Every structure is written in structure tokens, then in C-alpha cells.
Amino acid sequence: MRIVMQPARRSEKDVEQHYQDTIVHPVVFDDHADLLEASTIDQLKQLFPDGQAQMWGVVPGKKNVNVSRINKMHPGDWVFFSGDKRIYFGGTIALMWRNKELATRLWGTDPAGSTWEYMYALSGTRGFDIPVEEIRTLLGWNPNRNIMGISVLNEGESDTLQTLLTLDTATAALELADAAQEEAAVAAFDGALERTAQRAHRGEQAALKRRLLQGSTGQCALCGRTLPGTFLIAAHIKKRAMCSDDEKRDLANIAMLACTFGCDAVYEHGYVTVTPEGIVQVSPLAAEVPEVEAYIQERLEGRTVSWWTPSRETYYLWHRTHTFKATPPL
């Protein structure tokens, strides 16, 4: 999975109109059946059974400068929308196609007479609130580097963002050729199958758990159940890899006990977060995974998290803006 950076400044009138027309208000396929090829509309309806999807597009650019970049994009890749110095929206590319007539109907043309004909539909979309400066630091970019045009990050940068921001791939029309290539790559892999854990990291985790679990049992911060220590872990409120050294050493606030029966996983993958009032907030995307939704409704929804305090709010805030699967901004 690659990460695609899509510049889209909503402070610009035209971009905001496009965002309202095809992101806030998904495109209904049957409304444009006269312009969509039969194979494309069939694929879209398989991917989106409710008959609509959020869509975006890319112009070819002067002398087709964007085409080589577009050719690097594939279904299953993640897209970050950026503008006004922030990453604010993202999702998985579910399907890609080229349709100049439909793009013109949806978005018109730019001053040069071009339209956003290289189109894609998005699934699993969510909101973010991440300063571009933070992305620069995370990926080791030049401090003055800006996201000026559509671009596809390299594998290393993509893996870093996918791991540290917990980007789960949603429904996509993955090509058979891509699947075969993935299988061949796995078969040919001859690298190390295990990574050696650093002793300092293990020591830190042990110290965290000792501090949080002051006996043979403890209470899960999220569901509130009292459980044997074996079934509780010291879960970082803010992802550890994103913490500064000082934050990692803030043992009193950086972590909480979370049970391995589900709470750690749903928090880690952003299906729940904790509000500034200390209440469990549920992601709207949880409804797409019935088993996850059922667990949350039974154990977590609406609970007050006693572990929340003002001194821990900074870490919970990071989780809300980086990991939580928030509603896309309107």
C-alpha cells in the first residue's frame, strides 16, 4: 500500500465546491449512468452496494506532467487530502478510471480548459487534523517542503505513515496482477523473519506495567472490568513511536491499562477514543464491522473513563486527531 498526497485547499472557492459536491455529498451512480461505462458502474456497485461513493479526480497537467504520477496510484492505496498547512481528510482508493465527460459534469473545467478526468472513488474515509509540519518531521523532509502537486510517497515513507497513523485499508478493487505480484514477493522474501526487540524498550514496558498494575489484578481503563494482570497490557494513550523521549518517560500519564479481550485493539485501531470530558466516543466506521460495533455497544459506548485527567488530555488529544476514525470534515 502506497500513500498518495492530494493537495486540495478548501480555502479556495473551487476546491471547496468540489469537496461539497462529491465528498460531502457522495456521487449517486445511477444519476450518471449515461456517462459511466457499464464495466465501471458494475464495479462501483459491487464495491458500494448502496449505489453511491465519494469521488475525486486529477487533471492531466501541463504537458501531462501528472500522468506518470497517476500511473503509480492503485486501488488499495491511501490518499491524504492536504490544504492550508494541514492533513484533514483521507481514505482508500477503491477504484480508478478515466472519464473526461463525467469529470466535466461533476466539476467543470479549470482556467486552462482541463478537467479532473483521472477519477477515483474513495472508501473508508475519515477526518484528520495533522499539521503538515508534523508530517515533514516524521518523514525527515526538508522543513520548507510543501505538498504542491499530486504525489505518491515511496515505500519507506508510506510504511511509516501507515504504521504510525494506523491506516487500515478499506474496500478496494485490487487487481489480480497486484495480488500475484504480492504472492511472488512473499515467496521470494529471504530477509529476517523476526526483529530483535531492544532491551530498553522491554524495560520501559515492564516499568510501565509495574506502575499501572500494583497487584495481581487491575482495571481496564476503557471497559472498567477488573481482570488478572495476564490479560492487561500497558497501552500507550499516544502511539509510542510518535512520543518524544520526555513523553516516553512520563510514566504517570503516557499509558493506561487496557484488556486484551478487545479494548486495546479497538482503541489502537481508532474505533473508539476518549473525549475531553473523559467519555468514550465511538467512530462512525465501527458500524462497518458488526463484531466490533457489538463489542463497543456492549462494553464501551458512553462509558466515563476514570483514567482521564487534565494532565493526560494532551495524549488523548493526539489519539483523537491522529488515530481515531473520525467523521470526514464537512
C-alpha positions as a Python dict, from the first residue, in 0.01 Angstrom:
ca = {
    (1, 'M'): (0, 0, 0),
    (2, 'R'): (136, 339, -102),
    (3, 'I'): (38, 678, 38),
    (4, 'V'): (-81, 943, -207),
    (5, 'M'): (-66, 1312, -118),
    (6, 'Q'): (-357, 1502, -276),
    (7, 'P'): (-336, 1882, -250),
    (8, 'A'): (-687, 2026, -202),
    (9, 'R'): (-703, 2363, -26),
    (10, 'R'): (-1059, 2412, 91),
    (11, 'S'): (-989, 2781, 143),
    (12, 'E'): (-1001, 2805, -239),
    (13, 'K'): (-1358, 2853, -359),
    (14, 'D'): (-1344, 2599, -644),
    (15, 'V'): (-1185, 2327, -430),
    (16, 'E'): (-1442, 2378, -156),
    (17, 'Q'): (-1724, 2349, -410),
    (18, 'H'): (-1579, 2026, -549),
    (19, 'Y'): (-1539, 1890, -196),
    (20, 'Q'): (-1902, 1967, -115),
    (21, 'D'): (-2027, 1825, -445),
    (22, 'T'): (-1853, 1485, -440),
    (23, 'I'): (-1709, 1425, -91),
    (24, 'V'): (-1965, 1571, 150),
    (25, 'H'): (-2238, 1459, -92),
    (26, 'P'): (-2134, 1125, -249),
    (27, 'V'): (-2200, 1069, -618),
    (28, 'V'): (-2505, 854, -698),
    (29, 'F'): (-2405, 613, -975),
    (30, 'D'): (-2746, 586, -1143),
    (31, 'D'): (-2759, 964, -1182),
    (32, 'H'): (-2465, 938, -1423),
    (33, 'A'): (-2529, 601, -1588),
    (34, 'D'): (-2536, 774, -1926),
    (35, 'L'): (-2167, 867, -1889),
    (36, 'L'): (-2028, 574, -1687),
    (37, 'E'): (-1909, 270, -1878),
    (38, 'A'): (-2104, -46, -1795),
    (39, 'S'): (-1796, -220, -1654),
    (40, 'T'): (-1715, 79, -1432),
    (41, 'I'): (-2065, 113, -1292),
    (42, 'D'): (-2076, -263, -1227),
    (43, 'Q'): (-1751, -245, -1030),
    (44, 'L'): (-1870, 59, -838),
    (45, 'K'): (-2194, -112, -740),
    (46, 'Q'): (-2005, -418, -622),
    (47, 'L'): (-1778, -203, -409),
    (48, 'F'): (-2056, 28, -289),
    (49, 'P'): (-2384, -167, -266),
    (50, 'D'): (-2573, 146, -158),
    (51, 'G'): (-2514, 292, -503),
    (52, 'Q'): (-2304, 597, -416),
    (53, 'A'): (-1946, 688, -335),
    (54, 'Q'): (-1720, 982, -262),
    (55, 'M'): (-1516, 1075, -569),
    (56, 'W'): (-1220, 1293, -660),
    (57, 'G'): (-1008, 1349, -968),
    (58, 'V'): (-676, 1472, -1101),
    (59, 'V'): (-608, 1687, -1409),
    (60, 'P'): (-351, 1560, -1660),
    (61, 'G'): (-149, 1876, -1600),
    (62, 'K'): (56, 2085, -1839),
    (63, 'K'): (224, 1853, -2091),
    (64, 'N'): (64, 1560, -1899),
    (65, 'V'): (301, 1615, -1606),
    (66, 'N'): (64, 1437, -1365),
    (67, 'V'): (10, 1124, -1574),
    (68, 'S'): (330, 948, -1464),
    (69, 'R'): (235, 1014, -1101),
    (70, 'I'): (-120, 893, -1155),
    (71, 'N'): (17, 571, -1305),
    (72, 'K'): (181, 498, -970),
    (73, 'M'): (-157, 507, -793),
    (74, 'H'): (-356, 186, -749),
    (75, 'P'): (-674, 66, -577),
    (76, 'G'): (-587, -11, -217),
    (77, 'D'): (-356, 291, -182),
    (78, 'W'): (-431, 551, 83),
    (79, 'V'): (-492, 917, -5),
    (80, 'F'): (-429, 1213, 226),
    (81, 'F'): (-602, 1540, 136),
    (82, 'S'): (-394, 1841, 237),
    (83, 'G'): (-453, 2213, 240),
    (84, 'D'): (-384, 2523, 443),
    (85, 'K'): (-87, 2351, 610),
    (86, 'R'): (-286, 2053, 743),
    (87, 'I'): (-382, 1698, 654),
    (88, 'Y'): (-759, 1698, 704),
    (89, 'F'): (-912, 1401, 521),
    (90, 'G'): (-818, 1061, 386),
    (91, 'G'): (-934, 722, 265),
    (92, 'T'): (-861, 420, 49),
    (93, 'I'): (-872, 436, -330),
    (94, 'A'): (-1146, 184, -410),
    (95, 'L'): (-1145, 219, -789),
    (96, 'M'): (-971, 429, -1056),
    (97, 'W'): (-1084, 515, -1408),
    (98, 'R'): (-1062, 792, -1668),
    (99, 'N'): (-1375, 977, -1776),
    (100, 'K'): (-1347, 1329, -1913),
    (101, 'E'): (-1719, 1374, -1971),
    (102, 'L'): (-1822, 1274, -1619),
    (103, 'A'): (-1548, 1485, -1461),
    (104, 'T'): (-1667, 1786, -1659),
    (105, 'R'): (-2025, 1729, -1545),
    (106, 'L'): (-1923, 1696, -1180),
    (107, 'W'): (-1653, 1962, -1155),
    (108, 'G'): (-1647, 2169, -1475),
    (109, 'T'): (-1307, 2276, -1609),
    (110, 'D'): (-1013, 2476, -1480),
    (111, 'P'): (-896, 2806, -1634),
    (112, 'A'): (-682, 2613, -1882),
    (113, 'G'): (-985, 2418, -2003),
    (114, 'S'): (-873, 2091, -1842),
    (115, 'T'): (-1086, 1876, -1617),
    (116, 'W'): (-1014, 1626, -1340),
    (117, 'E'): (-1061, 1328, -1571),
    (118, 'Y'): (-837, 1078, -1389),
    (119, 'M'): (-1103, 985, -1137),
    (120, 'Y'): (-1110, 770, -825),
    (121, 'A'): (-1371, 658, -573),
    (122, 'L'): (-1287, 650, -202),
    (123, 'S'): (-1384, 406, 71),
    (124, 'G'): (-1320, 401, 446),
    (125, 'T'): (-1277, 778, 462),
    (126, 'R'): (-1207, 961, 787),
    (127, 'G'): (-1112, 1303, 916),
    (128, 'F'): (-770, 1411, 1042),
    (129, 'D'): (-623, 1726, 1189),
    (130, 'I'): (-248, 1687, 1141),
    (131, 'P'): (-14, 1980, 1069),
    (132, 'V'): (195, 1926, 755),
    (133, 'E'): (492, 2031, 967),
    (134, 'E'): (444, 1714, 1171),
    (135, 'I'): (446, 1502, 853),
    (136, 'R'): (768, 1673, 744),
    (137, 'T'): (934, 1594, 1075),
    (138, 'L'): (807, 1237, 1080),
    (139, 'L'): (936, 1161, 730),
    (140, 'G'): (1256, 1365, 757),
    (141, 'W'): (1158, 1607, 483),
    (142, 'N'): (1318, 1944, 425),
    (143, 'P'): (1149, 2196, 661),
    (144, 'N'): (1048, 2406, 360),
    (145, 'R'): (899, 2121, 157),
    (146, 'N'): (532, 2166, 67),
    (147, 'I'): (277, 1934, -94),
    (148, 'M'): (242, 2121, -422),
    (149, 'G'): (108, 1857, -660),
    (150, 'I'): (-32, 1505, -659),
    (151, 'S'): (247, 1275, -540),
    (152, 'V'): (297, 914, -436),
    (153, 'L'): (529, 854, -143),
    (154, 'N'): (797, 587, -163),
    (155, 'E'): (755, 255, 16),
    (156, 'G'): (953, 357, 324),
    (157, 'E'): (757, 680, 375),
    (158, 'S'): (429, 502, 308),
    (159, 'D'): (508, 226, 558),
    (160, 'T'): (600, 485, 822),
    (161, 'L'): (271, 672, 787),
    (162, 'Q'): (66, 353, 762),
    (163, 'T'): (214, 213, 1082),
    (164, 'L'): (233, 525, 1294),
    (165, 'L'): (-109, 662, 1197),
    (166, 'T'): (-284, 321, 1195),
    (167, 'L'): (-414, 339, 839),
    (168, 'D'): (-638, 40, 776),
    (169, 'T'): (-706, -41, 412),
    (170, 'A'): (-1077, -39, 327),
    (171, 'T'): (-1268, -199, 38),
    (172, 'A'): (-1084, -174, -293),
    (173, 'A'): (-1090, -338, -634),
    (174, 'L'): (-746, -494, -602),
    (175, 'E'): (-617, -611, -935),
    (176, 'L'): (-536, -979, -983),
    (177, 'A'): (-194, -886, -1118),
    (178, 'D'): (-117, -698, -800),
    (179, 'A'): (-223, -995, -590),
    (180, 'A'): (3, -1225, -791),
    (181, 'Q'): (293, -984, -751),
    (182, 'E'): (237, -971, -375),
    (183, 'E'): (234, -1350, -355),
    (184, 'A'): (554, -1373, -559),
    (185, 'A'): (722, -1115, -337),
    (186, 'V'): (634, -1313, -25),
    (187, 'A'): (765, -1635, -178),
    (188, 'A'): (1091, -1466, -281),
    (189, 'F'): (1148, -1290, 53),
    (190, 'D'): (1477, -1401, 211),
    (191, 'G'): (1517, -1140, 484),
    (192, 'A'): (1494, -1187, 858),
    (193, 'L'): (1155, -1313, 974),
    (194, 'E'): (1195, -1178, 1326),
    (195, 'R'): (1306, -842, 1460),
    (196, 'T'): (1512, -829, 1775),
    (197, 'A'): (1335, -630, 2046),
    (198, 'Q'): (1551, -368, 2211),
    (199, 'R'): (1617, -431, 2580),
    (200, 'A'): (1549, -66, 2668),
    (201, 'H'): (1206, -88, 2507),
    (202, 'R'): (1123, -406, 2704),
    (203, 'G'): (1243, -245, 3024),
    (204, 'E'): (1027, 59, 2963),
    (205, 'Q'): (720, -157, 2903),
    (206, 'A'): (785, -358, 3219),
    (207, 'A'): (825, -38, 3424),
    (208, 'L'): (501, 98, 3281),
    (209, 'K'): (306, -214, 3366),
    (210, 'R'): (451, -233, 3717),
    (211, 'R'): (345, 125, 3777),
    (212, 'L'): (-7, 69, 3643),
    (213, 'L'): (-64, -279, 3785),
    (214, 'Q'): (8, -265, 4156),
    (215, 'G'): (-109, -614, 4238),
    (216, 'S'): (-216, -937, 4071),
    (217, 'T'): (-527, -777, 3918),
    (218, 'G'): (-608, -442, 3766),
    (219, 'Q'): (-885, -248, 3599),
    (220, 'C'): (-910, -189, 3226),
    (221, 'A'): (-921, 189, 3178),
    (222, 'L'): (-1176, 160, 2898),
    (223, 'C'): (-1428, -110, 2988),
    (224, 'G'): (-1371, -92, 3365),
    (225, 'R'): (-1350, -468, 3419),
    (226, 'T'): (-1118, -594, 3694),
    (227, 'L'): (-904, -869, 3543),
    (228, 'P'): (-591, -1074, 3619),
    (229, 'G'): (-276, -890, 3516),
    (230, 'T'): (-210, -1151, 3246),
    (231, 'F'): (-498, -1008, 3044),
    (232, 'L'): (-399, -643, 3081),
    (233, 'I'): (-129, -450, 2896),
    (234, 'A'): (27, -108, 2939),
    (235, 'A'): (-127, 59, 2633),
    (236, 'H'): (19, 391, 2522),
    (237, 'I'): (-251, 658, 2501),
    (238, 'K'): (-42, 828, 2232),
    (239, 'K'): (132, 585, 1997),
    (240, 'R'): (476, 520, 2147),
    (241, 'A'): (663, 562, 1818),
    (242, 'M'): (528, 916, 1796),
    (243, 'C'): (629, 1013, 2151),
    (244, 'S'): (926, 1231, 2237),
    (245, 'D'): (1179, 1099, 2490),
    (246, 'D'): (1020, 1313, 2759),
    (247, 'E'): (676, 1174, 2676),
    (248, 'K'): (804, 816, 2688),
    (249, 'R'): (940, 886, 3036),
    (250, 'D'): (611, 1038, 3155),
    (251, 'L'): (517, 706, 3311),
    (252, 'A'): (241, 859, 3522),
    (253, 'N'): (43, 976, 3221),
    (254, 'I'): (151, 828, 2891),
    (255, 'A'): (-13, 484, 2926),
    (256, 'M'): (-321, 312, 3062),
    (257, 'L'): (-417, -46, 3138),
    (258, 'A'): (-623, -198, 2857),
    (259, 'C'): (-756, -551, 2835),
    (260, 'T'): (-658, -794, 2561),
    (261, 'F'): (-1021, -906, 2523),
    (262, 'G'): (-1084, -621, 2281),
    (263, 'C'): (-1035, -281, 2438),
    (264, 'D'): (-669, -249, 2342),
    (265, 'A'): (-745, -341, 1980),
    (266, 'V'): (-1045, -112, 1926),
    (267, 'Y'): (-852, 181, 2079),
    (268, 'E'): (-532, 103, 1888),
    (269, 'H'): (-722, 88, 1557),
    (270, 'G'): (-919, 404, 1625),
    (271, 'Y'): (-1270, 264, 1662),
    (272, 'V'): (-1302, 441, 1997),
    (273, 'T'): (-1134, 739, 2157),
    (274, 'V'): (-1177, 948, 2473),
    (275, 'T'): (-1332, 1295, 2463),
    (276, 'P'): (-1204, 1599, 2657),
    (277, 'E'): (-1476, 1517, 2910),
    (278, 'G'): (-1339, 1165, 2961),
    (279, 'I'): (-1625, 990, 2777),
    (280, 'V'): (-1572, 701, 2534),
    (281, 'Q'): (-1651, 823, 2182),
    (282, 'V'): (-1733, 570, 1910),
    (283, 'S'): (-1619, 601, 1549),
    (284, 'P'): (-1895, 602, 1288),
    (285, 'L'): (-1685, 347, 1096),
    (286, 'A'): (-1738, 90, 1370),
    (287, 'A'): (-2079, 19, 1214),
    (288, 'E'): (-1898, -125, 911),
    (289, 'V'): (-1761, -411, 1125),
    (290, 'P'): (-2060, -565, 1308),
    (291, 'E'): (-1847, -766, 1553),
    (292, 'V'): (-1653, -454, 1653),
    (293, 'E'): (-1970, -248, 1684),
    (294, 'A'): (-2134, -516, 1900),
    (295, 'Y'): (-1835, -527, 2137),
    (296, 'I'): (-1827, -150, 2170),
    (297, 'Q'): (-2201, -123, 2231),
    (298, 'E'): (-2190, -392, 2498),
    (299, 'R'): (-1876, -281, 2681),
    (300, 'L'): (-1772, 74, 2598),
    (301, 'E'): (-2025, 309, 2445),
    (302, 'G'): (-2094, 609, 2667),
    (303, 'R'): (-1866, 497, 2950),
    (304, 'T'): (-1680, 751, 3159),
    (305, 'V'): (-1306, 678, 3164),
    (306, 'S'): (-1183, 738, 3516),
    (307, 'W'): (-823, 724, 3389),
    (308, 'W'): (-874, 1052, 3200),
    (309, 'T'): (-728, 1358, 3375),
    (310, 'P'): (-628, 1705, 3250),
    (311, 'S'): (-261, 1600, 3261),
    (312, 'R'): (-336, 1312, 3023),
    (313, 'E'): (-558, 1513, 2788),
    (314, 'T'): (-264, 1605, 2561),
    (315, 'Y'): (-210, 1237, 2485),
    (316, 'Y'): (-579, 1163, 2435),
    (317, 'L'): (-598, 1467, 2204),
    (318, 'W'): (-320, 1319, 1989),
    (319, 'H'): (-518, 994, 1963),
    (320, 'R'): (-835, 1181, 1861),
    (321, 'T'): (-661, 1371, 1582),
    (322, 'H'): (-427, 1101, 1452),
    (323, 'T'): (-569, 754, 1521),
    (324, 'F'): (-943, 789, 1581),
    (325, 'K'): (-1153, 716, 1272),
    (326, 'A'): (-1332, 1049, 1282),
    (327, 'T'): (-1617, 1166, 1059),
    (328, 'P'): (-1477, 1340, 748),
    (329, 'P'): (-1494, 1719, 785),
    (330, 'L'): (-1795, 1884, 623),
}
